[in-house]
Amino acid sequence: MLHTVSPVTARTIRPRLTHDWGFRVIALAFAASLAFSTVPTPLYSIYQRQDGFPTFVVTLVFVAYAVGVMASLYLAGHVSDWLGRRRVIVAATLAEALAAALFLSSPEAPVLLLARLVSGAGIGALTATATAHLSELRAVARPGEHAGRAGLIASVVNLGGLGLGPLVGGFFAKYATSPLTTPFAVFLVVLLVAAIAVALVPETVEPWDEPPAYRPQRLTLPADAKPTFFGAAIAVFASFAITGLFAALAPTLLAQGLHQSGHLLAGIAAASLLVAAAFGQIVFARLTVARQLRLGFTLMAVGLVVLPVAALLPSLWLFFAGSLLAGTGMGLGFRASVTTVATLTGPRSRGQVLAALFLAAYAGLVVPVLAVGLALVWVSSPMALLGFSAAELLLLVWSANRILRPATRAGSSRQLSVTVVPSGRCTHSLSCASPCINGRPRPRRPLVGRGGSQRP
């Protein structure tokens, strides 16, 4: 499994994993970090009961995470092009470990806010870099494989990791004697081990000898791409709003609207949406972009109708049916929207447009969830969910009118094969992840392949 790589420049020789094993390690480390980022979901009600803070404080704690992701994505999403993938992934994984240590240090609300902010910053830097690293490792390990498979795996790892966290948190909440410390102690160990393992993964981008002067990512947009882009941006905004609603407020919605207060059940409810999104991408991977968009919008709309009806009845099984429908639609709509945006511009600006799209997506984690959290101060949980669903349906109708027609004309015969790299690098084709600085490609230095051989 291990072999020694001869670097391009004179450096100390150290053992490294093969590219194939490196791909697996990055996927596992990525999944572990994402799972950690959602493990507090079923624990929030315990924090509320123990410390007596209101639901709105829980909403603020979740918003701190989303703000951390957005800030990191904007400020640091592209620095792995200069510093190297492995170095940034190790740092991001250690940031998650630091967040776990903060959770262990105190259950007070200010500490929770700081822990979630640090966790979000780590995930923001990790998401773009790990996605690119997975694509590049896979290209070396399996050069004959369709490039879109690495993008699909990265997307499934992303959503699957996010879905695993609430399940783990719910399990510890139900069975652990110290539910507010045990899961974070376990993840602290897992994340430290993951960081050590990532340090052994081969680098795929040689760090620059003289990095360029730092500046945040530019988020410019060509004028002719704006109509379709804004349609896609609203689609991913709405998709992530559903994710944020379940990740932040699933325990509250279950307890107040459905009179179900089990912590494990709350974890399952939050996980069901994300697991459905991951499986939906796998099951419908062969559909064209236009068909995935139509199916995604339809399933999201049906799910958004079913969820408030389930809360008003109330009906637990109907609530889970709505979650599965909305989750499957969210996964399809999100990935198809990213693919549509990736085809709007040339290689010199594609990375910038994708970065702007992901910022819109993470804004969806903040604004609607904050609004629902505020609404719960004055109205019942079913009524807040009804208002949320109505607003979401309006956004989906607006988005569909702007994105489906261009997708039908330009992408009706195109299969999904995009690798999502929202970090200021362009994708010169739908399955390429060539590093760029602020959307401008630069000549790549030789990469080290298997057995120390160089490849362009």
Coordinates of N, CA and C in Angstrom, one line a residue, residues 159-160 163 270-284 299 320-332:
L159 N -22.8 14.5 0.5 CA -24.1 14.4 1.1 C -24.2 13.2 2.1
G160 N -23.5 12.1 1.8 CA -23.5 11.0 2.7 C -22.9 11.3 4.0
G163 N -25.2 13.4 6.0 CA -26.3 12.6 6.5 C -25.9 11.6 7.6
A270 N -33.1 14.2 10.3 CA -32.1 15.1 9.6 C -31.3 14.3 8.6
A271 N -31.0 13.0 8.9 CA -30.2 12.2 8.0 C -31.0 11.8 6.8
S272 N -32.3 11.5 7.0 CA -33.1 11.0 5.9 C -33.0 11.9 4.7
L273 N -33.1 13.2 4.9 CA -33.1 14.1 3.8 C -31.8 14.0 3.0
L274 N -30.6 14.0 3.7 CA -29.3 14.0 3.0 C -29.0 12.6 2.4
V275 N -29.4 11.6 3.1 CA -29.2 10.2 2.5 C -30.0 10.1 1.2
A276 N -31.2 10.6 1.2 CA -32.1 10.5 0.0 C -31.4 11.3 -1.1
A277 N -30.8 12.5 -0.8 CA -30.2 13.3 -1.8 C -29.0 12.5 -2.4
A278 N -28.2 11.8 -1.6 CA -27.1 11.1 -2.1 C -27.5 9.9 -3.0
F279 N -28.5 9.2 -2.5 CA -28.9 8.0 -3.3 C -29.6 8.5 -4.6
G280 N -30.4 9.6 -4.5 CA -31.0 10.1 -5.7 C -30.0 10.4 -6.8
Q281 N -28.9 11.0 -6.4 CA -27.8 11.3 -7.4 C -27.3 10.0 -8.1
I282 N -27.2 8.9 -7.3 CA -26.7 7.7 -7.8 C -27.7 7.0 -8.7
V283 N -29.0 6.9 -8.3 CA -30.0 6.2 -9.0 C -30.3 6.9 -10.3
F284 N -30.3 8.2 -10.3 CA -30.7 9.0 -11.6 C -29.5 9.6 -12.3
L299 N -39.9 16.8 -7.5 CA -39.8 16.1 -6.2 C -39.7 17.1 -5.0
F320 N -41.8 11.9 7.2 CA -40.6 11.2 6.6 C -40.8 11.0 5.1
A321 N -42.0 10.8 4.6 CA -42.2 10.7 3.2 C -41.9 12.0 2.5
G322 N -42.3 13.1 3.1 CA -41.9 14.4 2.6 C -40.5 14.7 2.6
S323 N -39.8 14.2 3.7 CA -38.4 14.4 3.8 C -37.6 13.7 2.7
L324 N -38.0 12.4 2.4 CA -37.4 11.6 1.4 C -37.6 12.2 0.0
L325 N -38.8 12.7 -0.3 CA -39.1 13.3 -1.6 C -38.3 14.6 -1.8
A326 N -38.4 15.5 -0.7 CA -37.7 16.7 -0.8 C -36.2 16.5 -0.9
G327 N -35.6 15.5 -0.2 CA -34.2 15.2 -0.2 C -33.7 14.7 -1.6
T328 N -34.5 13.8 -2.2 CA -34.1 13.3 -3.5 C -34.2 14.5 -4.5
G329 N -35.2 15.3 -4.5 CA -35.3 16.4 -5.4 C -34.2 17.4 -5.2
M330 N -33.8 17.6 -3.9 CA -32.7 18.6 -3.6 C -31.4 18.1 -4.2
G331 N -31.1 16.8 -4.0 CA -29.9 16.3 -4.6 C -29.8 16.4 -6.1
L332 N -30.9 16.1 -6.8 CA -30.9 16.1 -8.2 C -30.9 17.6 -8.7

